[in-house]
Amino acid sequence: MPLFDLPLAQLRSYTSEVTPPEDLGAFWDATIADARAFPLDASFESVENYLTVIDTFDVTFAGYGGAPVKGWLHLPAHREAGARLPVVVNYIGYSGGRGVVNQDTRWAQAGYAHFIMDTRGQGYGFTLGDTADPHPSAGDVAHAGLMTRGIASREDYYYRRVYVDAFRAVEAAQAHPAVDPGKVVLAGVSQGGGLAVAAAGLTAGRLDGVIAALPDVPFLQDFPRAIDITPRGPYPEIAQFLARHRERYEPALEVLGYFDGVNLARYATAPALYSAALMDDVCPASTVFASFNAYGAGPSGESATGAAKEIEVYRFNNHEGGQEHHWIRQLQFLRKLLG
């Protein structure tokens, strides 16, 4: 895949044309308040994982609408008794779920608590999932996939439910006695990276304890540009839907504005390490830089939050990004942050 997006020098200063809705903060205040009206009911059931160095718990907690969301919590087996560990809350890429019991334990191998959130209605792709999406709008007219599910309204849009799940996953992780609730790291690749950005913005001022965000080639950023230029899914689901429902372009963008990572990134206060790949034709580098450049900038018309941020650029990579090289970079970032 050749370089098809803006040159790196322009990416460094690129800002999205996305404008935050005037009631963005109020919308999410009300949404989170509605979610918190349901008891979190976080449960952790010890399960066999066939590993000698990792302890694993099958997690269930109440997400959007009180619906049960699954997850895994992995802990180092030889941790100090009574110790509380920093936790990495790990969100999953598009179409994936939490996977099988021992499929991904790498953060626990590095000495952290590792909380993996299942993604409602997904788990049909590269990893399996166990969480349904029972919301009535799941049956609306939409393009195959998830990007246009419930897009007729901000209340029913699919990612409203997933963003709430991501927020409550942080609360669930903090509820385990082996986790230090004041040392939460948000991480993920692609859709997982987008959820990390959303959770960083949504927890700021609403939930204490988030100390870092690690959005790796994040999805769900700068929707207007992504819809226009991205040649490979999932963003094209929206363009293909609008190719038939031509009158719905402006209303769709209005709804998407409430879920655009560029808008939510502005609220974030935790230090962040992003990654971008210049040959990425799934999450184009300009959409990632739009989010990175907005991160910590503060709501429109207000002062910046002062969030520290870094971005690692992988010039010759597509959507795989830095892979194992970037994980080492993340480990270094957290080691420096935590001291």
C-alpha atoms as a printed R data frame, in Angstrom:
    type eleno elety resid chain resno       x       y      z
1   ATOM     1    CA   MET     A     1   0.000   0.000  0.000
2   ATOM     2    CA   PRO     A     2   1.592   3.338 -1.036
3   ATOM     3    CA   LEU     A     3   1.399   6.523  1.012
4   ATOM     4    CA   PHE     A     4  -2.015   7.971  0.159
5   ATOM     5    CA   ASP     A     5  -2.734  10.406  2.989
6   ATOM     6    CA   LEU     A     6  -1.199  13.770  3.859
7   ATOM     7    CA   PRO     A     7   2.594  14.114  4.164
8   ATOM     8    CA   LEU     A     8   3.925  13.673  7.678
9   ATOM     9    CA   ALA     A     9   4.804  17.363  8.023
10  ATOM    10    CA   GLN     A    10   1.163  18.275  7.348
11  ATOM    11    CA   LEU     A    11  -0.141  15.511  9.600
12  ATOM    12    CA   ARG     A    12   1.763  16.979 12.525
13  ATOM    13    CA   SER     A    13  -0.418  20.096 12.380
14  ATOM    14    CA   TYR     A    14  -3.604  18.653 10.878
15  ATOM    15    CA   THR     A    15  -6.817  19.514 12.712
16  ATOM    16    CA   SER     A    16 -10.227  18.101 11.957
17  ATOM    17    CA   GLU     A    17 -13.153  20.215 10.819
18  ATOM    18    CA   VAL     A    18 -15.354  18.316 13.282
19  ATOM    19    CA   THR     A    19 -17.177  20.710 15.614
20  ATOM    20    CA   PRO     A    20 -18.285  19.448 19.033
21  ATOM    21    CA   PRO     A    21 -22.081  19.607 19.491
22  ATOM    22    CA   GLU     A    22 -23.018  22.374 21.897
23  ATOM    23    CA   ASP     A    23 -24.611  19.879 24.284
24  ATOM    24    CA   LEU     A    24 -21.921  17.203 24.012
25  ATOM    25    CA   GLY     A    25 -20.989  17.372 27.689
26  ATOM    26    CA   ALA     A    26 -24.618  17.449 28.825
27  ATOM    27    CA   PHE     A    27 -25.475  14.482 26.587
28  ATOM    28    CA   TRP     A    28 -22.734  12.358 28.100
29  ATOM    29    CA   ASP     A    29 -23.451  13.565 31.640
30  ATOM    30    CA   ALA     A    30 -27.023  12.320 31.250
31  ATOM    31    CA   THR     A    31 -25.949   9.111 29.523
32  ATOM    32    CA   ILE     A    32 -23.437   8.197 32.233
33  ATOM    33    CA   ALA     A    33 -25.932   9.117 34.966
34  ATOM    34    CA   ASP     A    34 -28.506   6.800 33.387
35  ATOM    35    CA   ALA     A    35 -25.951   3.995 33.256
36  ATOM    36    CA   ARG     A    36 -24.972   4.482 36.889
37  ATOM    37    CA   ALA     A    37 -28.601   4.174 37.932
38  ATOM    38    CA   PHE     A    38 -28.079   0.434 37.464
39  ATOM    39    CA   PRO     A    39 -25.937  -1.362 40.068
40  ATOM    40    CA   LEU     A    40 -22.531  -2.245 38.625
41  ATOM    41    CA   ASP     A    41 -22.797  -5.796 39.995
42  ATOM    42    CA   ALA     A    42 -19.223  -6.635 39.029
43  ATOM    43    CA   SER     A    43 -18.483 -10.320 39.659
44  ATOM    44    CA   PHE     A    44 -15.187 -12.185 39.300
45  ATOM    45    CA   GLU     A    45 -15.283 -15.990 39.086
46  ATOM    46    CA   SER     A    46 -11.956 -17.810 39.204
47  ATOM    47    CA   VAL     A    47 -11.577 -20.094 36.179
48  ATOM    48    CA   GLU     A    48  -9.060 -22.641 34.896
49  ATOM    49    CA   ASN     A    49  -6.782 -21.121 32.252
50  ATOM    50    CA   TYR     A    50  -4.192 -23.953 32.021
51  ATOM    51    CA   LEU     A    51  -1.395 -21.509 32.803
52  ATOM    52    CA   THR     A    52   0.897 -21.669 35.841
53  ATOM    53    CA   VAL     A    53   1.922 -18.009 35.954
54  ATOM    54    CA   ILE     A    54  -1.449 -16.289 35.432
55  ATOM    55    CA   ASP     A    55  -4.662 -16.339 37.478
56  ATOM    56    CA   THR     A    56  -7.813 -15.633 35.464
57  ATOM    57    CA   PHE     A    57 -11.299 -14.512 36.470
58  ATOM    58    CA   ASP     A    58 -14.453 -14.622 34.362
59  ATOM    59    CA   VAL     A    59 -15.936 -11.128 34.724
60  ATOM    60    CA   THR     A    60 -19.516  -9.927 34.417
61  ATOM    61    CA   PHE     A    61 -20.645  -6.338 35.002
62  ATOM    62    CA   ALA     A    62 -23.613  -4.138 34.118
63  ATOM    63    CA   GLY     A    63 -23.058  -2.047 31.014
64  ATOM    64    CA   TYR     A    64 -25.447   0.186 29.079
65  ATOM    65    CA   GLY     A    65 -29.036  -0.260 30.250
66  ATOM    66    CA   GLY     A    66 -27.890  -2.623 32.963
67  ATOM    67    CA   ALA     A    67 -27.256  -5.361 30.380
68  ATOM    68    CA   PRO     A    68 -24.537  -7.857 31.349
69  ATOM    69    CA   VAL     A    69 -21.127  -7.403 29.746
70  ATOM    70    CA   LYS     A    70 -18.452 -10.100 29.929
71  ATOM    71    CA   GLY     A    71 -14.711  -9.788 30.332
72  ATOM    72    CA   TRP     A    72 -11.549 -11.423 31.613
73  ATOM    73    CA   LEU     A    73  -9.328 -10.308 34.453
74  ATOM    74    CA   HIS     A    74  -5.804 -11.750 34.354
75  ATOM    75    CA   LEU     A    75  -3.446 -11.356 37.317
76  ATOM    76    CA   PRO     A    76   0.166 -12.497 37.838
77  ATOM    77    CA   ALA     A    77  -0.111 -15.728 39.843
78  ATOM    78    CA   HIS     A    78   2.897 -14.955 42.030
79  ATOM    79    CA   ARG     A    79   1.835 -11.434 43.026
80  ATOM    80    CA   GLU     A    80   2.530 -10.230 46.539
81  ATOM    81    CA   ALA     A    81  -0.289 -11.047 48.953
82  ATOM    82    CA   GLY     A    82  -2.474  -7.997 49.544
83  ATOM    83    CA   ALA     A    83  -0.717  -5.958 46.867
84  ATOM    84    CA   ARG     A    84  -2.761  -3.767 44.536
85  ATOM    85    CA   LEU     A    85  -1.613  -3.658 40.934
86  ATOM    86    CA   PRO     A    86  -1.945  -1.041 38.212
87  ATOM    87    CA   VAL     A    87  -4.557  -2.294 35.745
88  ATOM    88    CA   VAL     A    88  -4.633  -2.120 31.957
89  ATOM    89    CA   VAL     A    89  -8.234  -2.001 30.724
90  ATOM    90    CA   ASN     A    90  -7.987  -3.524 27.259
91  ATOM    91    CA   TYR     A    91 -10.583  -2.820 24.547
92  ATOM    92    CA   ILE     A    92 -10.901  -5.001 21.437
93  ATOM    93    CA   GLY     A    93 -10.753  -4.305 17.693
94  ATOM    94    CA   TYR     A    94 -13.781  -4.325 15.376
95  ATOM    95    CA   SER     A    95 -15.521  -7.708 15.082
96  ATOM    96    CA   GLY     A    96 -13.490  -9.212 17.939
97  ATOM    97    CA   GLY     A    97 -14.536 -10.297 21.407
98  ATOM    98    CA   ARG     A    98 -12.726 -11.129 24.613
99  ATOM    99    CA   GLY     A    99 -11.398 -14.371 23.118
100 ATOM   100    CA   VAL     A   100 -10.819 -17.677 24.896
101 ATOM   101    CA   VAL     A   101  -9.658 -17.800 28.481
102 ATOM   102    CA   ASN     A   102  -5.883 -17.671 27.897
103 ATOM   103    CA   GLN     A   103  -5.704 -16.053 24.459
104 ATOM   104    CA   ASP     A   104  -4.200 -12.730 25.557
105 ATOM   105    CA   THR     A   105  -2.471 -12.399 28.937
106 ATOM   106    CA   ARG     A   106   0.484 -10.241 27.945
107 ATOM   107    CA   TRP     A   107  -0.170  -7.310 30.282
108 ATOM   108    CA   ALA     A   108  -0.412  -9.715 33.214
109 ATOM   109    CA   GLN     A   109   2.865 -11.263 32.065
110 ATOM   110    CA   ALA     A   110   4.358  -7.781 32.367
111 ATOM   111    CA   GLY     A   111   3.198  -7.545 35.994
112 ATOM   112    CA   TYR     A   112  -0.030  -5.586 35.558
113 ATOM   113    CA   ALA     A   113  -3.629  -6.557 36.190
114 ATOM   114    CA   HIS     A   114  -5.112  -7.097 32.714
115 ATOM   115    CA   PHE     A   115  -8.848  -6.450 32.295
116 ATOM   116    CA   ILE     A   116 -10.260  -7.352 28.852
117 ATOM   117    CA   MET     A   117 -13.716  -6.001 28.008
118 ATOM   118    CA   ASP     A   118 -15.903  -8.034 25.674
119 ATOM   119    CA   THR     A   119 -17.652  -5.905 23.005
120 ATOM   120    CA   ARG     A   120 -21.408  -6.231 22.831
121 ATOM   121    CA   GLY     A   121 -22.733  -7.707 19.606
122 ATOM   122    CA   GLN     A   122 -19.244  -8.551 18.331
123 ATOM   123    CA   GLY     A   123 -16.969 -11.553 18.648
124 ATOM   124    CA   TYR     A   124 -17.761 -12.962 15.205
125 ATOM   125    CA   GLY     A   125 -14.383 -12.035 13.688
126 ATOM   126    CA   PHE     A   126 -10.809 -12.663 14.763
127 ATOM   127    CA   THR     A   127 -11.682 -13.514 18.406
128 ATOM   128    CA   LEU     A   128 -14.890 -14.868 19.891
129 ATOM   129    CA   GLY     A   129 -17.248 -12.908 22.112
130 ATOM   130    CA   ASP     A   130 -19.926 -13.691 24.676
131 ATOM   131    CA   THR     A   131 -21.890 -10.436 25.058
132 ATOM   132    CA   ALA     A   132 -25.159  -9.792 23.240
133 ATOM   133    CA   ASP     A   133 -26.523  -6.391 22.215
134 ATOM   134    CA   PRO     A   134 -30.181  -6.588 23.260
135 ATOM   135    CA   HIS     A   135 -31.082  -2.998 22.378
136 ATOM   136    CA   PRO     A   136 -34.183  -2.658 20.124
137 ATOM   137    CA   SER     A   137 -32.319  -0.501 17.586
138 ATOM   138    CA   ALA     A   138 -30.111  -3.473 16.717
139 ATOM   139    CA   GLY     A   139 -32.836  -4.426 14.236
140 ATOM   140    CA   ASP     A   140 -33.077  -1.054 12.448
141 ATOM   141    CA   VAL     A   141 -32.375  -0.596  8.752
142 ATOM   142    CA   ALA     A   142 -28.597  -0.447  8.493
143 ATOM   143    CA   HIS     A   143 -25.665  -1.503  6.361
144 ATOM   144    CA   ALA     A   144 -24.219  -4.902  7.164
145 ATOM   145    CA   GLY     A   145 -21.918  -4.450 10.148
146 ATOM   146    CA   LEU     A   146 -22.204  -2.066 13.080
147 ATOM   147    CA   MET     A   147 -21.254   1.393 11.886
148 ATOM   148    CA   THR     A   148 -24.785   2.465 10.902
149 ATOM   149    CA   ARG     A   149 -26.711   0.519 13.559
150 ATOM   150    CA   GLY     A   150 -29.103   3.007 15.208
151 ATOM   151    CA   ILE     A   151 -27.594   5.933 13.302
152 ATOM   152    CA   ALA     A   152 -30.982   7.655 13.034
153 ATOM   153    CA   SER     A   153 -30.533   9.110 16.536
154 ATOM   154    CA   ARG     A   154 -27.808   9.789 19.068
155 ATOM   155    CA   GLU     A   155 -29.846   7.951 21.704
156 ATOM   156    CA   ASP     A   156 -29.941   4.724 19.694
157 ATOM   157    CA   TYR     A   157 -26.553   4.762 17.961
158 ATOM   158    CA   TYR     A   158 -24.648   1.556 18.607
159 ATOM   159    CA   TYR     A   159 -21.507   3.217 19.952
160 ATOM   160    CA   ARG     A   160 -23.449   5.025 22.667
161 ATOM   161    CA   ARG     A   161 -23.935   1.625 24.241
162 ATOM   162    CA   VAL     A   162 -20.358   0.507 23.660
163 ATOM   163    CA   TYR     A   163 -18.869   3.748 25.041
164 ATOM   164    CA   VAL     A   164 -20.961   3.322 28.195
165 ATOM   165    CA   ASP     A   165 -19.725  -0.267 28.473
166 ATOM   166    CA   ALA     A   166 -16.152   1.031 28.154
167 ATOM   167    CA   PHE     A   167 -16.742   3.542 30.955
168 ATOM   168    CA   ARG     A   168 -18.292   0.952 33.245
169 ATOM   169    CA   ALA     A   169 -15.474  -1.487 32.462
170 ATOM   170    CA   VAL     A   170 -13.139   0.947 34.221
171 ATOM   171    CA   GLU     A   171 -15.410   0.956 37.247
172 ATOM   172    CA   ALA     A   172 -15.570  -2.851 37.168
173 ATOM   173    CA   ALA     A   173 -11.781  -3.171 36.987
174 ATOM   174    CA   GLN     A   174 -11.422  -0.802 39.930
175 ATOM   175    CA   ALA     A   175 -13.792  -2.982 41.970
176 ATOM   176    CA   HIS     A   176 -11.418  -5.955 42.238
177 ATOM   177    CA   PRO     A   177  -9.360  -6.014 45.468
178 ATOM   178    CA   ALA     A   178  -6.122  -6.844 43.626
179 ATOM   179    CA   VAL     A   179  -6.418  -3.681 41.495
180 ATOM   180    CA   ASP     A   180  -5.144  -0.246 42.462
181 ATOM   181    CA   PRO     A   181  -8.156   1.934 41.570
182 ATOM   182    CA   GLY     A   182  -5.899   4.957 41.276
183 ATOM   183    CA   LYS     A   183  -3.726   3.433 38.536
184 ATOM   184    CA   VAL     A   184  -5.896   2.622 35.521
185 ATOM   185    CA   VAL     A   185  -4.468   2.506 31.994
186 ATOM   186    CA   LEU     A   186  -6.754   2.456 28.931
187 ATOM   187    CA   ALA     A   187  -5.453   0.532 25.916
188 ATOM   188    CA   GLY     A   188  -6.530  -0.958 22.615
189 ATOM   189    CA   VAL     A   189  -5.826  -1.326 18.910
190 ATOM   190    CA   SER     A   190  -8.086   0.054 16.151
191 ATOM   191    CA   GLN     A   191 -11.648   0.017 17.551
192 ATOM   192    CA   GLY     A   192 -10.013  -0.761 20.892
193 ATOM   193    CA   GLY     A   193  -7.887   2.354 20.494
194 ATOM   194    CA   GLY     A   194 -10.994   4.374 19.703
195 ATOM   195    CA   LEU     A   195 -12.667   3.073 22.845
196 ATOM   196    CA   ALA     A   196  -9.556   4.018 24.837
197 ATOM   197    CA   VAL     A   197  -9.843   7.587 23.506
198 ATOM   198    CA   ALA     A   198 -13.566   7.703 24.272
199 ATOM   199    CA   ALA     A   199 -13.053   6.335 27.781
200 ATOM   200    CA   ALA     A   200 -10.240   8.826 28.425
201 ATOM   201    CA   GLY     A   201 -12.566  11.678 27.505
202 ATOM   202    CA   LEU     A   202 -15.619  10.314 29.301
203 ATOM   203    CA   THR     A   203 -13.873   9.472 32.571
204 ATOM   204    CA   ALA     A   204 -12.224  12.912 32.813
205 ATOM   205    CA   GLY     A   205 -14.107  14.783 35.524
206 ATOM   206    CA   ARG     A   206 -16.499  11.861 36.082
207 ATOM   207    CA   LEU     A   207 -14.298   9.059 37.399
208 ATOM   208    CA   ASP     A   208 -10.944   9.281 39.158
209 ATOM   209    CA   GLY     A   209  -8.041   6.900 38.665
210 ATOM   210    CA   VAL     A   210  -7.240   6.922 34.939
211 ATOM   211    CA   ILE     A   211  -3.539   7.701 34.601
212 ATOM   212    CA   ALA     A   212  -2.796   6.894 30.940
213 ATOM   213    CA   ALA     A   213  -4.312   6.117 27.544
214 ATOM   214    CA   LEU     A   214  -2.615   4.011 24.862
215 ATOM   215    CA   PRO     A   215  -4.637   4.417 21.622
216 ATOM   216    CA   ASP     A   216  -2.948   2.248 18.983
217 ATOM   217    CA   VAL     A   217  -3.938   3.179 15.371
218 ATOM   218    CA   PRO     A   218  -7.345   4.239 16.763
219 ATOM   219    CA   PHE     A   219 -10.617   3.874 14.881
220 ATOM   220    CA   LEU     A   220 -13.736   6.093 15.349
221 ATOM   221    CA   GLN     A   221 -11.819   9.351 14.829
222 ATOM   222    CA   ASP     A   222 -12.643  12.268 12.482
223 ATOM   223    CA   PHE     A   223 -15.713  10.657 10.888
224 ATOM   224    CA   PRO     A   224 -16.224  13.201  8.066
225 ATOM   225    CA   ARG     A   225 -12.717  12.732  6.669
226 ATOM   226    CA   ALA     A   226 -12.661   9.009  7.352
227 ATOM   227    CA   ILE     A   227 -15.904   8.468  5.434
228 ATOM   228    CA   ASP     A   228 -14.539  10.429  2.466
229 ATOM   229    CA   ILE     A   229 -11.074   8.910  2.069
230 ATOM   230    CA   THR     A   230 -10.935   5.442  3.633
231 ATOM   231    CA   PRO     A   231 -10.840   2.628  1.045
232 ATOM   232    CA   ARG     A   232 -11.050  -0.371  3.412
233 ATOM   233    CA   GLY     A   233 -13.588  -1.177  6.151
234 ATOM   234    CA   PRO     A   234 -15.219  -0.509  8.527
235 ATOM   235    CA   TYR     A   235 -15.612   3.234  7.709
236 ATOM   236    CA   PRO     A   236 -16.885   2.418  4.179
237 ATOM   237    CA   GLU     A   237 -19.965   0.832  5.769
238 ATOM   238    CA   ILE     A   238 -21.168   4.387  6.420
239 ATOM   239    CA   ALA     A   239 -20.360   5.594  2.899
240 ATOM   240    CA   GLN     A   240 -22.106   2.585  1.360
241 ATOM   241    CA   PHE     A   241 -25.180   3.173  3.507
242 ATOM   242    CA   LEU     A   242 -25.273   6.836  2.486
243 ATOM   243    CA   ALA     A   243 -24.839   5.926 -1.181
244 ATOM   244    CA   ARG     A   244 -28.374   4.560 -0.991
245 ATOM   245    CA   HIS     A   245 -29.800   6.768  1.790
246 ATOM   246    CA   ARG     A   246 -28.506   9.963  0.196
247 ATOM   247    CA   GLU     A   247 -30.682  12.354  2.156
248 ATOM   248    CA   ARG     A   248 -29.242  11.159  5.487
249 ATOM   249    CA   TYR     A   249 -25.669  12.460  5.153
250 ATOM   250    CA   GLU     A   250 -26.050  15.616  7.255
251 ATOM   251    CA   PRO     A   251 -28.263  13.971  9.899
252 ATOM   252    CA   ALA     A   252 -25.785  11.092 10.136
253 ATOM   253    CA   LEU     A   253 -22.850  13.457 10.660
254 ATOM   254    CA   GLU     A   254 -24.832  15.261 13.344
255 ATOM   255    CA   VAL     A   255 -25.313  11.986 15.226
256 ATOM   256    CA   LEU     A   256 -21.712  10.884 14.712
257 ATOM   257    CA   GLY     A   257 -20.477  14.148 16.218
258 ATOM   258    CA   TYR     A   258 -21.456  12.866 19.661
259 ATOM   259    CA   PHE     A   259 -19.228   9.804 19.205
260 ATOM   260    CA   ASP     A   260 -16.313  11.220 17.242
261 ATOM   261    CA   GLY     A   261 -13.083  10.550 19.118
262 ATOM   262    CA   VAL     A   262 -11.786  13.967 18.080
263 ATOM   263    CA   ASN     A   263 -14.513  15.612 20.151
264 ATOM   264    CA   LEU     A   264 -14.132  13.321 23.156
265 ATOM   265    CA   ALA     A   265 -10.320  13.469 23.100
266 ATOM   266    CA   ARG     A   266 -10.521  17.179 23.900
267 ATOM   267    CA   TYR     A   267 -11.758  16.391 27.412
268 ATOM   268    CA   ALA     A   268  -8.998  13.914 28.261
269 ATOM   269    CA   THR     A   269  -6.529  14.738 31.016
270 ATOM   270    CA   ALA     A   270  -4.461  11.545 31.326
271 ATOM   271    CA   PRO     A   271  -1.094  11.261 29.533
272 ATOM   272    CA   ALA     A   272  -1.386   9.454 26.201
273 ATOM   273    CA   LEU     A   273   0.789   7.476 23.830
274 ATOM   274    CA   TYR     A   274  -0.755   7.190 20.359
275 ATOM   275    CA   SER     A   275   0.449   5.324 17.303
276 ATOM   276    CA   ALA     A   276  -0.189   6.002 13.622
277 ATOM   277    CA   ALA     A   277   0.788   4.089 10.487
278 ATOM   278    CA   LEU     A   278   1.307   6.160  7.354
279 ATOM   279    CA   MET     A   279   0.144   3.426  4.958
280 ATOM   280    CA   ASP     A   280  -2.951   2.609  7.018
281 ATOM   281    CA   ASP     A   281  -5.978   2.337  4.713
282 ATOM   282    CA   VAL     A   282  -8.365   1.309  7.528
283 ATOM   283    CA   CYS     A   283  -7.660   4.128 10.005
284 ATOM   284    CA   PRO     A   284  -5.872   6.737  7.869
285 ATOM   285    CA   ALA     A   285  -3.063   8.609  9.571
286 ATOM   286    CA   SER     A   286  -4.839  11.952  9.213
287 ATOM   287    CA   THR     A   287  -7.781  10.710 11.281
288 ATOM   288    CA   VAL     A   288  -5.389   9.502 13.988
289 ATOM   289    CA   PHE     A   289  -3.480  12.796 14.006
290 ATOM   290    CA   ALA     A   290  -6.789  14.677 14.162
291 ATOM   291    CA   SER     A   291  -7.490  12.868 17.425
292 ATOM   292    CA   PHE     A   292  -3.951  13.217 18.727
293 ATOM   293    CA   ASN     A   293  -3.816  16.944 17.992
294 ATOM   294    CA   ALA     A   294  -7.184  17.460 19.723
295 ATOM   295    CA   TYR     A   295  -6.291  15.305 22.740
296 ATOM   296    CA   GLY     A   296  -6.305  17.413 25.899
297 ATOM   297    CA   ALA     A   297  -7.181  20.585 23.977
298 ATOM   298    CA   GLY     A   298 -10.209  21.210 26.170
299 ATOM   299    CA   PRO     A   299 -13.846  21.630 25.121
300 ATOM   300    CA   SER     A   300 -14.478  24.212 22.426
301 ATOM   301    CA   GLY     A   301 -13.883  27.697 23.755
302 ATOM   302    CA   GLU     A   302 -12.278  26.502 26.972
303 ATOM   303    CA   SER     A   303  -8.667  26.164 28.053
304 ATOM   304    CA   ALA     A   304  -6.615  23.050 27.413
305 ATOM   305    CA   THR     A   305  -6.560  20.271 30.006
306 ATOM   306    CA   GLY     A   306  -2.784  20.086 29.849
307 ATOM   307    CA   ALA     A   307  -2.654  16.378 29.058
308 ATOM   308    CA   ALA     A   308   0.832  15.200 28.092
309 ATOM   309    CA   LYS     A   309   0.916  13.221 24.865
310 ATOM   310    CA   GLU     A   310   3.257  11.448 22.472
311 ATOM   311    CA   ILE     A   311   2.744   9.727 19.129
312 ATOM   312    CA   GLU     A   312   4.807   6.980 17.512
313 ATOM   313    CA   VAL     A   313   4.723   6.947 13.698
314 ATOM   314    CA   TYR     A   314   5.253   3.802 11.618
315 ATOM   315    CA   ARG     A   315   5.996   5.028  8.130
316 ATOM   316    CA   PHE     A   316   5.875   1.778  6.153
317 ATOM   317    CA   ASN     A   317   3.090  -0.014  7.979
318 ATOM   318    CA   ASN     A   318  -0.581  -0.479  7.218
319 ATOM   319    CA   HIS     A   319  -3.239  -1.087  9.862
320 ATOM   320    CA   GLU     A   320  -1.016  -3.540 11.711
321 ATOM   321    CA   GLY     A   321   0.925  -0.505 12.932
322 ATOM   322    CA   GLY     A   322   3.954  -1.156 15.100
323 ATOM   323    CA   GLN     A   323   2.758  -4.502 16.514
324 ATOM   324    CA   GLU     A   324   5.367  -6.064 18.838
325 ATOM   325    CA   HIS     A   325   7.639  -3.032 18.467
326 ATOM   326    CA   HIS     A   326   4.897  -0.732 19.663
327 ATOM   327    CA   TRP     A   327   4.079  -2.938 22.650
328 ATOM   328    CA   ILE     A   328   7.687  -2.533 23.804
329 ATOM   329    CA   ARG     A   329   7.242   1.209 23.345
330 ATOM   330    CA   GLN     A   330   4.076   1.060 25.490
331 ATOM   331    CA   LEU     A   331   5.885  -0.903 28.202
332 ATOM   332    CA   GLN     A   332   8.619   1.728 28.263
333 ATOM   333    CA   PHE     A   333   6.029   4.503 28.425
334 ATOM   334    CA   LEU     A   334   4.258   2.938 31.411
335 ATOM   335    CA   ARG     A   335   7.473   2.096 33.217
336 ATOM   336    CA   LYS     A   336   8.538   5.738 32.982
337 ATOM   337    CA   LEU     A   337   5.089   6.963 34.002
338 ATOM   338    CA   LEU     A   338   4.774   4.676 37.018
339 ATOM   339    CA   GLY     A   339   8.393   5.089 38.113
